[in-house]
Short mmCIF file of C-alpha atoms in Angstrom, two decimals:
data_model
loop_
_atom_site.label_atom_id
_atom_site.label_comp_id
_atom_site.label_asym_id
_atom_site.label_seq_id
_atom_site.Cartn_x
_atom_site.Cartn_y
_atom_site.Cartn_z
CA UNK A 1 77.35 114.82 99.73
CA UNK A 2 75.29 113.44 102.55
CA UNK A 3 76.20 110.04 100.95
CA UNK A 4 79.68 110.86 101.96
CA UNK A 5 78.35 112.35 104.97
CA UNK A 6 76.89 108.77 105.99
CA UNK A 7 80.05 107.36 104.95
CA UNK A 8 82.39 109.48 107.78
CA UNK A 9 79.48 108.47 110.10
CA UNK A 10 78.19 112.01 111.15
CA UNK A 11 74.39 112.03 112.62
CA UNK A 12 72.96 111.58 115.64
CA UNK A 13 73.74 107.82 117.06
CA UNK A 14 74.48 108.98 120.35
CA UNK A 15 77.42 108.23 120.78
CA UNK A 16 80.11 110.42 120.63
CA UNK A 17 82.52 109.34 117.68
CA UNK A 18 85.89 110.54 116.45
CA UNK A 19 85.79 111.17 112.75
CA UNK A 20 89.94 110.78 111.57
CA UNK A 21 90.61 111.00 107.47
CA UNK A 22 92.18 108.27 106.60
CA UNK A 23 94.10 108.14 103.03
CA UNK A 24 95.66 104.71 103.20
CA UNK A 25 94.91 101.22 104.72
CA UNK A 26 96.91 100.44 107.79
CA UNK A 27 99.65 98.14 107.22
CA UNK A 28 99.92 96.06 110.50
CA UNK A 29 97.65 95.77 113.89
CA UNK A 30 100.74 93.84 115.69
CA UNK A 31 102.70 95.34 118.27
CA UNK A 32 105.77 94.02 117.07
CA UNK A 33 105.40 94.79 113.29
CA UNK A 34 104.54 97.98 113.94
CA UNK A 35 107.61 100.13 112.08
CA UNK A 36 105.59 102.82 110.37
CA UNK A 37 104.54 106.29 112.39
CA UNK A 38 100.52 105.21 111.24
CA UNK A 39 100.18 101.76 112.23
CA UNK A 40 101.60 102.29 115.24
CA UNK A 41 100.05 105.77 116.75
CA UNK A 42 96.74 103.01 116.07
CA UNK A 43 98.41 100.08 117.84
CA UNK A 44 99.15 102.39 120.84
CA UNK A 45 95.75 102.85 121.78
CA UNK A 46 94.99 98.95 121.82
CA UNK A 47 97.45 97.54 123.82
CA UNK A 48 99.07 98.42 127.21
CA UNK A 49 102.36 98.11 128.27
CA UNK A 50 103.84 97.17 131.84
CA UNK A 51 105.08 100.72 132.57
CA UNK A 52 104.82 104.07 130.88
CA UNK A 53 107.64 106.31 130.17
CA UNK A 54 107.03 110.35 129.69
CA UNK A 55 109.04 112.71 127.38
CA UNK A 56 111.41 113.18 130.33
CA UNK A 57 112.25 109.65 130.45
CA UNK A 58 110.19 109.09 134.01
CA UNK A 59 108.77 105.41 134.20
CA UNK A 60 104.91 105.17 135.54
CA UNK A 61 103.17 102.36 136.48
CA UNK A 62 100.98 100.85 134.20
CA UNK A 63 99.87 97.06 134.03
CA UNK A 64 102.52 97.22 136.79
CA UNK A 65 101.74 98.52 139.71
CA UNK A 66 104.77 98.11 141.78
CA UNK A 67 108.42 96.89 140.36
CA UNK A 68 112.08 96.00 141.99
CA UNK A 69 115.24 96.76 140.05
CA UNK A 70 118.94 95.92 141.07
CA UNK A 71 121.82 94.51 139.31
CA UNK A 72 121.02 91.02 139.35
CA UNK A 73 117.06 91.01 137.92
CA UNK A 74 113.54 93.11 137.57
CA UNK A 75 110.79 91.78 139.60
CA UNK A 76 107.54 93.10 138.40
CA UNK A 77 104.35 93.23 140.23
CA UNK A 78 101.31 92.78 138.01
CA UNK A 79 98.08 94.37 138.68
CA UNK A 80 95.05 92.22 139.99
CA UNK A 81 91.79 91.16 137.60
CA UNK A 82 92.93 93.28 134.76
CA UNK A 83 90.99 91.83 131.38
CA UNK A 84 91.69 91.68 127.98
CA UNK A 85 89.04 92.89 125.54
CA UNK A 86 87.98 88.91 124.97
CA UNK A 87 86.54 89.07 128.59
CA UNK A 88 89.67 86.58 129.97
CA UNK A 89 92.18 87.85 132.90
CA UNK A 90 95.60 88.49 132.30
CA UNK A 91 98.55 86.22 134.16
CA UNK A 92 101.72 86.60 135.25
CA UNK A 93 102.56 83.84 131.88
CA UNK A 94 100.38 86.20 129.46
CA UNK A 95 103.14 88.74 129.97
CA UNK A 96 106.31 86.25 130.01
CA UNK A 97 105.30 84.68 126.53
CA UNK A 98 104.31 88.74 124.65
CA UNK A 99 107.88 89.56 126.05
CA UNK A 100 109.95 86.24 125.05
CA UNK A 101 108.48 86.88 121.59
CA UNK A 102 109.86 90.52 122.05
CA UNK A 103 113.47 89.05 122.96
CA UNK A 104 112.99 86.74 120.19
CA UNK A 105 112.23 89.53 117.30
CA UNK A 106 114.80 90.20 115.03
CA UNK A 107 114.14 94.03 115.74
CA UNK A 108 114.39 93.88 119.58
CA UNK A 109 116.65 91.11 120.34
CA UNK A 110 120.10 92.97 120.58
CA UNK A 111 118.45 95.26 123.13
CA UNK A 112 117.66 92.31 124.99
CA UNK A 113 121.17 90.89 124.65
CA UNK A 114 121.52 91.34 128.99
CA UNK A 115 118.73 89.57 130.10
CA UNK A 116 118.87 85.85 130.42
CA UNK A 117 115.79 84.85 131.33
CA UNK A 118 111.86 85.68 131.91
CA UNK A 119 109.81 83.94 134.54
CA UNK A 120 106.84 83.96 136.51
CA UNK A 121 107.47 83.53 139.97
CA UNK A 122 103.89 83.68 141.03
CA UNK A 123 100.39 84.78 139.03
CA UNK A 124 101.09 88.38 138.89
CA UNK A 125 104.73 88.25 139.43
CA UNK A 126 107.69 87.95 136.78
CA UNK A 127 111.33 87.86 137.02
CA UNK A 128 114.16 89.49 134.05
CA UNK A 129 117.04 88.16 135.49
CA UNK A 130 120.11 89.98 133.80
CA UNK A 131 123.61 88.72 132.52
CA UNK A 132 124.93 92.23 133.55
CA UNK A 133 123.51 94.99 135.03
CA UNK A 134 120.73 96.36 132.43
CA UNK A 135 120.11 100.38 133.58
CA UNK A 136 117.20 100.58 130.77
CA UNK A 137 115.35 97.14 131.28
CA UNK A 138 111.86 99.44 132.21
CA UNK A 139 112.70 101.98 129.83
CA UNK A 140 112.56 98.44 127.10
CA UNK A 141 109.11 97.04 128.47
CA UNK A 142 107.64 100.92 128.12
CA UNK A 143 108.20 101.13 124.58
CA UNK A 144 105.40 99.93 121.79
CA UNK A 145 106.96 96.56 121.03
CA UNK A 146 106.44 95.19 124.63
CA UNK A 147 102.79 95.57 124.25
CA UNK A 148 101.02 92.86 126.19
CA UNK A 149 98.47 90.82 124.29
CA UNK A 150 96.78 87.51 124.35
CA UNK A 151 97.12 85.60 120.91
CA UNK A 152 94.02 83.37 120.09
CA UNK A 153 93.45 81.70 116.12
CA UNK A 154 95.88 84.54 114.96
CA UNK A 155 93.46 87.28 116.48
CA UNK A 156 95.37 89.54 118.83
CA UNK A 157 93.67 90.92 122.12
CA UNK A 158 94.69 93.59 123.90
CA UNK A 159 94.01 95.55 127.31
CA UNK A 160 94.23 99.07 125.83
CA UNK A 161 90.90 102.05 126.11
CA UNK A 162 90.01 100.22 122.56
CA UNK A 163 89.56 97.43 120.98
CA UNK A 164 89.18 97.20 117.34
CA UNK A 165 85.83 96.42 115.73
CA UNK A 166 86.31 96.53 111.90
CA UNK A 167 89.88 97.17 110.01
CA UNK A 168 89.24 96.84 106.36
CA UNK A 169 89.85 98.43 103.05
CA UNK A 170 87.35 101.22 103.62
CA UNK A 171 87.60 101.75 107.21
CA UNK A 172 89.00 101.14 110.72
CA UNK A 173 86.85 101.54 113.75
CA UNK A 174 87.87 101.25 117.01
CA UNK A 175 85.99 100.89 120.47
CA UNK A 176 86.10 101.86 124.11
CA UNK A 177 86.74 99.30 126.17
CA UNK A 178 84.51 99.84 129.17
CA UNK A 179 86.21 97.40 131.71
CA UNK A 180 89.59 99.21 131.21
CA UNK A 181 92.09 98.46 134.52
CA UNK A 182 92.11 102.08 134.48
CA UNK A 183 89.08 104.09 133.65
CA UNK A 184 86.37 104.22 130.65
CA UNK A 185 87.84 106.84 127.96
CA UNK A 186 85.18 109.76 127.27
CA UNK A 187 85.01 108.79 123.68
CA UNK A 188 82.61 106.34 122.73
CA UNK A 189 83.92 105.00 119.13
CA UNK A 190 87.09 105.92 116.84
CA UNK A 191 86.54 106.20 113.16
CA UNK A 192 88.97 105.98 110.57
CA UNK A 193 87.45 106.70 106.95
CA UNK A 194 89.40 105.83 103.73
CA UNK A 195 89.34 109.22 101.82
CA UNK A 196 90.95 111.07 98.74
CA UNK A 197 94.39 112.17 99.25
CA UNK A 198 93.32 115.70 98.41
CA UNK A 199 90.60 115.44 101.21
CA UNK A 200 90.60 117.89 104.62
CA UNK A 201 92.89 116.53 106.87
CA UNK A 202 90.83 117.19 110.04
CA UNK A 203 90.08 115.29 113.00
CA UNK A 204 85.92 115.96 114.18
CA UNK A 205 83.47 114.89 115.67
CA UNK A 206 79.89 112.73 114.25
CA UNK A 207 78.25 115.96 115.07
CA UNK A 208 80.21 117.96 112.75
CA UNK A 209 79.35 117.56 109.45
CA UNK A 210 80.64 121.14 108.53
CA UNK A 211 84.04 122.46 109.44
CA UNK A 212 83.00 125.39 111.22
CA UNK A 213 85.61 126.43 113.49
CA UNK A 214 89.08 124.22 114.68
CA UNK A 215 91.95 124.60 116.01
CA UNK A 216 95.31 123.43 115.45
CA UNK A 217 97.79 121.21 117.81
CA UNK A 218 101.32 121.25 116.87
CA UNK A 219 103.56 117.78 117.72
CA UNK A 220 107.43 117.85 117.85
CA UNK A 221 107.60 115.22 115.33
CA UNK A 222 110.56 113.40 114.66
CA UNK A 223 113.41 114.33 112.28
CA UNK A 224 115.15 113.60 108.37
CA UNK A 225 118.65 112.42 107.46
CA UNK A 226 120.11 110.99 104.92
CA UNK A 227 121.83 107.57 105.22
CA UNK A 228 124.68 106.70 102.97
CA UNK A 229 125.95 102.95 103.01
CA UNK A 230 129.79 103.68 102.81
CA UNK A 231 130.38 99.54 103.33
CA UNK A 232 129.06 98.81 99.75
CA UNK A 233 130.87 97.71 96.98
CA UNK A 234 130.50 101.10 94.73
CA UNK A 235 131.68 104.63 94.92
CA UNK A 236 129.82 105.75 97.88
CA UNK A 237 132.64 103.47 100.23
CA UNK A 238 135.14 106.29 98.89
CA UNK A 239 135.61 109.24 102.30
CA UNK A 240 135.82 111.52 99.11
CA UNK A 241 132.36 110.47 97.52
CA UNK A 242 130.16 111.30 100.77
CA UNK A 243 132.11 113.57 101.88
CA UNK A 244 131.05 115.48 98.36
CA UNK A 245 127.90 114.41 98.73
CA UNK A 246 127.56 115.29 102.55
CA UNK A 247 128.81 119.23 101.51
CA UNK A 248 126.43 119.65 98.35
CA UNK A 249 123.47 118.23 100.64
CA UNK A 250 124.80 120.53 103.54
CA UNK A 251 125.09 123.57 101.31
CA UNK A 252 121.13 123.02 99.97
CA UNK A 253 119.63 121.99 103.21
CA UNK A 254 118.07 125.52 103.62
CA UNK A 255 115.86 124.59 100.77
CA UNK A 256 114.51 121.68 102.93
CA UNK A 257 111.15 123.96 103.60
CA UNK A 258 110.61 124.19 99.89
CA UNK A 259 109.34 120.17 99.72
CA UNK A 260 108.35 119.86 103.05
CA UNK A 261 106.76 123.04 104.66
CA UNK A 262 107.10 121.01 108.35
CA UNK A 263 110.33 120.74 108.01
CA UNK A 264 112.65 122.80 109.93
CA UNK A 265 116.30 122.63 108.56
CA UNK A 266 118.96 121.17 110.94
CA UNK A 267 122.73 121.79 110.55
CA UNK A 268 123.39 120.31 114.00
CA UNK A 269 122.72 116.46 114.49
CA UNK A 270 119.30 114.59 116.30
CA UNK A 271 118.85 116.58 119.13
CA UNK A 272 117.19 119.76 118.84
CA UNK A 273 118.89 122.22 121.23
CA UNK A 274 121.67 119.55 122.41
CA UNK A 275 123.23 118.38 119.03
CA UNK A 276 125.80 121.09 118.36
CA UNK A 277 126.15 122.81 114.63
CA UNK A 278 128.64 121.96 112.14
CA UNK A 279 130.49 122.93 108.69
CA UNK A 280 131.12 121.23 105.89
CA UNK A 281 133.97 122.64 104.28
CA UNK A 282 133.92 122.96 100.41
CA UNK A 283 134.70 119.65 98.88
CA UNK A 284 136.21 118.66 94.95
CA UNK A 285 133.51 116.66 93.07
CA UNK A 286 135.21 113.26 92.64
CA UNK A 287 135.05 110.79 89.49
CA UNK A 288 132.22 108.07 89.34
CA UNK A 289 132.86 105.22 88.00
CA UNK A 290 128.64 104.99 87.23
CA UNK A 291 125.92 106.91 89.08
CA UNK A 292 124.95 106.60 92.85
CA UNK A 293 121.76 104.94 93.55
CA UNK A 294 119.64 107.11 95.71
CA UNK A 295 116.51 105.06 96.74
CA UNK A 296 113.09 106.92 97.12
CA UNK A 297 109.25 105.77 98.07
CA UNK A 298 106.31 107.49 97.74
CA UNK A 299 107.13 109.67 101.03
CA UNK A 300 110.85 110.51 99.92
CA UNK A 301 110.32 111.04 95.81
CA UNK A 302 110.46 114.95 96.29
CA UNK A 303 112.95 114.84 98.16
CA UNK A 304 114.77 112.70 96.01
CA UNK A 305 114.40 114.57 93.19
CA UNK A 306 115.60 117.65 94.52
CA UNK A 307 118.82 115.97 95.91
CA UNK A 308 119.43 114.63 92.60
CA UNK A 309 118.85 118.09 91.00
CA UNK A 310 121.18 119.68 93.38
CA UNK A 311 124.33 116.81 92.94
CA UNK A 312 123.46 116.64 89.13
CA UNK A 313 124.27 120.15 88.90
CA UNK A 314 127.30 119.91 91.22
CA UNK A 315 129.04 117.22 89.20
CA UNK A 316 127.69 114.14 90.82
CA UNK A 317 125.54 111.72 88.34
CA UNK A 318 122.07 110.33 90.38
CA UNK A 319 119.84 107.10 89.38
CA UNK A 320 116.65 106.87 91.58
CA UNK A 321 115.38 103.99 92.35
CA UNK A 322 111.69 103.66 93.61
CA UNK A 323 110.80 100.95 95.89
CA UNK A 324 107.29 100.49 98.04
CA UNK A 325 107.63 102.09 101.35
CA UNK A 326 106.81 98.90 103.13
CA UNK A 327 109.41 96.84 101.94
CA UNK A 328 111.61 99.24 103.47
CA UNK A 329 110.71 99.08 107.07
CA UNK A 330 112.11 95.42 108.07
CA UNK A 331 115.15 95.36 105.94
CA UNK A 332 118.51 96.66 106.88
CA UNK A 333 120.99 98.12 104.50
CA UNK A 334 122.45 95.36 103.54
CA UNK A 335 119.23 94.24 102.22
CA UNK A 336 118.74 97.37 100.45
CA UNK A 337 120.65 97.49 96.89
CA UNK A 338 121.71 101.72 97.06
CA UNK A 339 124.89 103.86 97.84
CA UNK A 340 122.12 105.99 100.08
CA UNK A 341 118.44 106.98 100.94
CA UNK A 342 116.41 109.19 102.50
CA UNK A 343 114.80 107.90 106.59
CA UNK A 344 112.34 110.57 108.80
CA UNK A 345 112.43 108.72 112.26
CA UNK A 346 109.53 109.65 114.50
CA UNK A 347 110.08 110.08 118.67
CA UNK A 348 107.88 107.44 120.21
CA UNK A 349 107.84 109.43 123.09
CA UNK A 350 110.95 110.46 125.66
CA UNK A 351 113.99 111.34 122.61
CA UNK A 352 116.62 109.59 124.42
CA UNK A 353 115.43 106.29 124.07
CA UNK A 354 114.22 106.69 120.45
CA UNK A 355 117.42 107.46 119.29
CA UNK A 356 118.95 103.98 121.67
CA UNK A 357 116.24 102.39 119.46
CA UNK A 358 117.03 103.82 116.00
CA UNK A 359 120.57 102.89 116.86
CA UNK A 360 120.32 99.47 117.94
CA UNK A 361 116.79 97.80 115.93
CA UNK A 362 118.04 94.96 114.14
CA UNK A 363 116.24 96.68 110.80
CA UNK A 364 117.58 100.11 111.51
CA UNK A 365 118.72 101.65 108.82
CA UNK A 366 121.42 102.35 110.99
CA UNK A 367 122.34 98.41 111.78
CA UNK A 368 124.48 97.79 109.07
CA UNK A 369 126.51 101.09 109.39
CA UNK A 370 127.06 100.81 112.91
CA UNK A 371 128.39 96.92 113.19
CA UNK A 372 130.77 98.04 110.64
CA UNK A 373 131.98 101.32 112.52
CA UNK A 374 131.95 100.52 116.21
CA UNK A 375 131.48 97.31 118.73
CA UNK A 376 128.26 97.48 119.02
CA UNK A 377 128.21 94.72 121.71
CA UNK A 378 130.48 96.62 123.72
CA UNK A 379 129.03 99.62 122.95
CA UNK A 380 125.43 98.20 124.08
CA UNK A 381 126.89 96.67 127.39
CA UNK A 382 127.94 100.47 127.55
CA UNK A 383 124.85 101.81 127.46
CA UNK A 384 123.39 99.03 130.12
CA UNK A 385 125.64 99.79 132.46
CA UNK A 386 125.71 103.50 132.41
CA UNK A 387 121.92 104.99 134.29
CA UNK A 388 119.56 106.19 131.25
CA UNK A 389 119.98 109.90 132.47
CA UNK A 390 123.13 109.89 131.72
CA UNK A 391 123.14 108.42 127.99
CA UNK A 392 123.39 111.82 126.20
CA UNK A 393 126.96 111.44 126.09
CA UNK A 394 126.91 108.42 124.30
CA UNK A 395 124.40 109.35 122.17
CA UNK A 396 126.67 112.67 121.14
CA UNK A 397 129.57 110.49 120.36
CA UNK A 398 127.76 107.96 118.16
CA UNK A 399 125.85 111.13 116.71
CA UNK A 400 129.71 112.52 115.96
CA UNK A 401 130.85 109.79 114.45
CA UNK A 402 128.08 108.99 111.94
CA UNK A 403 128.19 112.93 111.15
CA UNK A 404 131.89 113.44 110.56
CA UNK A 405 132.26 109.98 108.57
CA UNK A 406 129.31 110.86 106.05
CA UNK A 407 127.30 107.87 106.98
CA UNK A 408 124.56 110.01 108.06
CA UNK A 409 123.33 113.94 107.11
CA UNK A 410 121.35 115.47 109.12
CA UNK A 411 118.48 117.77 107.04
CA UNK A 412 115.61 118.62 109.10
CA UNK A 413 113.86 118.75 112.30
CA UNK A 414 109.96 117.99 111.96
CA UNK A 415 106.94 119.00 113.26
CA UNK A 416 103.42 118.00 112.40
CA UNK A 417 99.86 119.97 112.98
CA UNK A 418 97.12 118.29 113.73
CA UNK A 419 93.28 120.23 113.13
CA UNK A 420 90.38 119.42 115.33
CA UNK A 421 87.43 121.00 115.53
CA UNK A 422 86.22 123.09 118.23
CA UNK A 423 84.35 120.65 119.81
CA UNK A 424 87.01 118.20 121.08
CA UNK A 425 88.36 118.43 124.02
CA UNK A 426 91.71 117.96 126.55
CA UNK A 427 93.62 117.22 123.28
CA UNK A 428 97.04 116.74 124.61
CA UNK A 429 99.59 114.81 122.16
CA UNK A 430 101.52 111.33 123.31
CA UNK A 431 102.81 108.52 121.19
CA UNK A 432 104.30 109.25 117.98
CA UNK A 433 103.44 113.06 118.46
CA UNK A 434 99.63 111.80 118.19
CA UNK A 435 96.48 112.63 120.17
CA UNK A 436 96.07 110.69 123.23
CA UNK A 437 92.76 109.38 122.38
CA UNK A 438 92.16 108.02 125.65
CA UNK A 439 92.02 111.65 126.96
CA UNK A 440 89.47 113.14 124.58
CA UNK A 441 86.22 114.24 125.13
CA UNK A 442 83.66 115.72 122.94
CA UNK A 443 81.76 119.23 123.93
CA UNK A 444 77.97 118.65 123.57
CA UNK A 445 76.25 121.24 121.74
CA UNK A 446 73.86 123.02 124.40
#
């Protein structure tokens, strides 16, 4: 036991170290690879963006200070002496080159389909200058992709409260960065320690080596649907065949709880307390010509299983198909060989532009769907020219559509709880419905 003890790190180093179960390696440190809910709640607290957004959609300053927005272009007004964690100063052509490989990314580069160019006009000035009027241009620079970094021999540097010290197979520790533009987070070192999957999932501190008392944070988390690729050559491009499939899933989605006891069940759309609710009305079971392929990984298998329990028994012949969770994340549907699959998306932070996001990220599942169903060109330029505030009814329609054509189900809202113990402090939840760990502090026994 105190072997394993040693391992988590608790004793008394003196410094005050976040202990965080970890039960798998992370899969990317980049900013713009970052497409699963784990590797990125990480990358968030290593890099910086220019401006912040909160969950109301408000846009705070960040590595910029000051900022001009009008039709025509952005000007941006970059903070003085702000360093990276390899000691060096970051310029006004640091951030043009992290956000022309942004435009570039096969991910981000429809969003960035109204700018037409990034310069520096000075050393801590830089310049979007639009084709057309772009209403969510800071809204695009506040999200985790337009982290700012230095690139140096393939090692990424970042301005974030921590850099990372060692990222291997058995752990990932990260430390404070004391020369922060901002201010020195509280916590001295981050530890995340490779554990069983059956191991406490609680977050402590090197001074608790017993779980005496904690206390639970709960995080708005995100929410489940299932995506059904009606443009592929097989049954599911039959109205009839998702529409059967939509009603049966519909009909079951109050046993939702059953597989994942987060998960809230959701008869309306994305949009807790916005989306409206709907009814499927009984549907015929149609003839197959062979059985749908419903593709699971490790995270959807339950839920797999009970959807092809519930269609078996309605009629409705199911193959699963198991694929590795990360080969999912950068293709689109059309690189994925099923009639329809289970995808939880996870708020990064302000809903609104999440769901822009999940709509228009060139490895959406969404991407193929939508460039079949609607001009999504024209219905991006839409969204540029109309202010962010008022996107919801966009959103709603696009939501509508998807709903009422059985390209998309809706199944659950999520939430996630997160235990600490007692001695952490000013725990207050940010990206990805994770702990802000620039905000924690740790209680000293007295």
């Amino acid at each position: 036991m105190k072997c394993f003890q040693g391992r988590l790190g608790y004793g008394q180093d003196h410094e005050d170290r976040l202990i965080i179960p970890r039960k798998r390696p992370f899969l990317t440190t980049h900013p713009l690879e970052a497409r699963d809910v784990h590797s990125a709640s990480l990358v968030a607290n290593i890099f910086d963006r220019l401006v912040s957004a909160d969950e109301d959609g408000l846009i705070h300053p960040a590595l910029s200070h000051s900022w001009e927005h009008d039709e025509k272009k952005l000007r941006l007004y970059l903070r003085k002496d702000v360093k990276f964690h390899d000691g060096s100063i970051l310029s006004a052509e640091d951030v043009c080159c992290c956000l022309e490989k942004m435009r570039s990314h096969p991910y981000y580069e429809l969003m960035w389909s109204p700018v037409a160019e990034i310069t520096a006009k000075g050393p801590l000035v830089v310049d979007l200058l639009f084709r057309y009027p772009c209403s969510y241009a800071l809204h695009l620079l506040s999200v985790l992709g337009a982290s700012i970094y230095k690139e140096t021999g393939g090692l990424l540097s970042g301005t974030g409260s921590f850099y990372i010290e060692v990222n291997n197979e058995v752990k990932t520790v990260l430390h404070t960065f004391k020369e922060h533009y901002k201010e020195r987070s509280l916590l001295d070192v981050i530890e995340y320690v490779q554990v069983p999957k059956n191991f406490e999932n609680v977050y402590r501190s090197s001074a608790q080596s017993n779980i005496n008392e904690t206390f639970k944070v709960d995080s708005d988390y995100g929410f489940g649907v299932a995506i059904l690729n009606g443009y592929r050559d097989s049954d599911i491009a039959r109205a009839e065949v998702r529409e059967y499939v939509h009603y049966q899933m519909a009909k079951h989605r109050g046993e939702v709880p059953d597989i994942d006891p987060n998960a809230i069940p959701n008869d309306c759309g994305v949009f807790p307390r916005i989306s409206k609710p709907y009814v499927m009305e009984e549907k015929p079971c149609p003839p197959l010509k062979r059985p749908l392929i419903l593709q699971v990984t490790t995270y959807t298998e339950s839920a797999g299983v009970w959807a092809k329990d519930i269609l078996e028994k309605a009629g409705c012949a199911i193959e699963l198909v198991p694929v590795r969770f990360e080969d999912t994340l950068n293709n689109g549907m059309e690189e994925q060989e099923c009639d329809f699959f289970f995808h939880g998306e996870v708020f990064e932070i302000n809903q609104s532009f999440s769901f822009f996001q999940f709509l228009f990220g060139g490895s959406s599942p969404l991407n193929t769907v939508l460039k079949k169903l609607i001009d999504k060109d024209a219905f991006l330029k839409r969204y540029a020219m109309t202010p962010v505030t008022e996107w919801m009814e966009l959103h709603l329609s696009i939501e509508r559509l998807l709903i009422e054509s059985s390209l998309m189900i809706p199944l659950y809202f999520s939430r996630k709880s997160f235990l600490f113990t007692e001695d952490i402090m000013n725990v207050k939840t940010k990206y990805f419905g994770h702990a802000d760990f620039s905000k924690l502090w740790m209680k000293p026994s007295m």
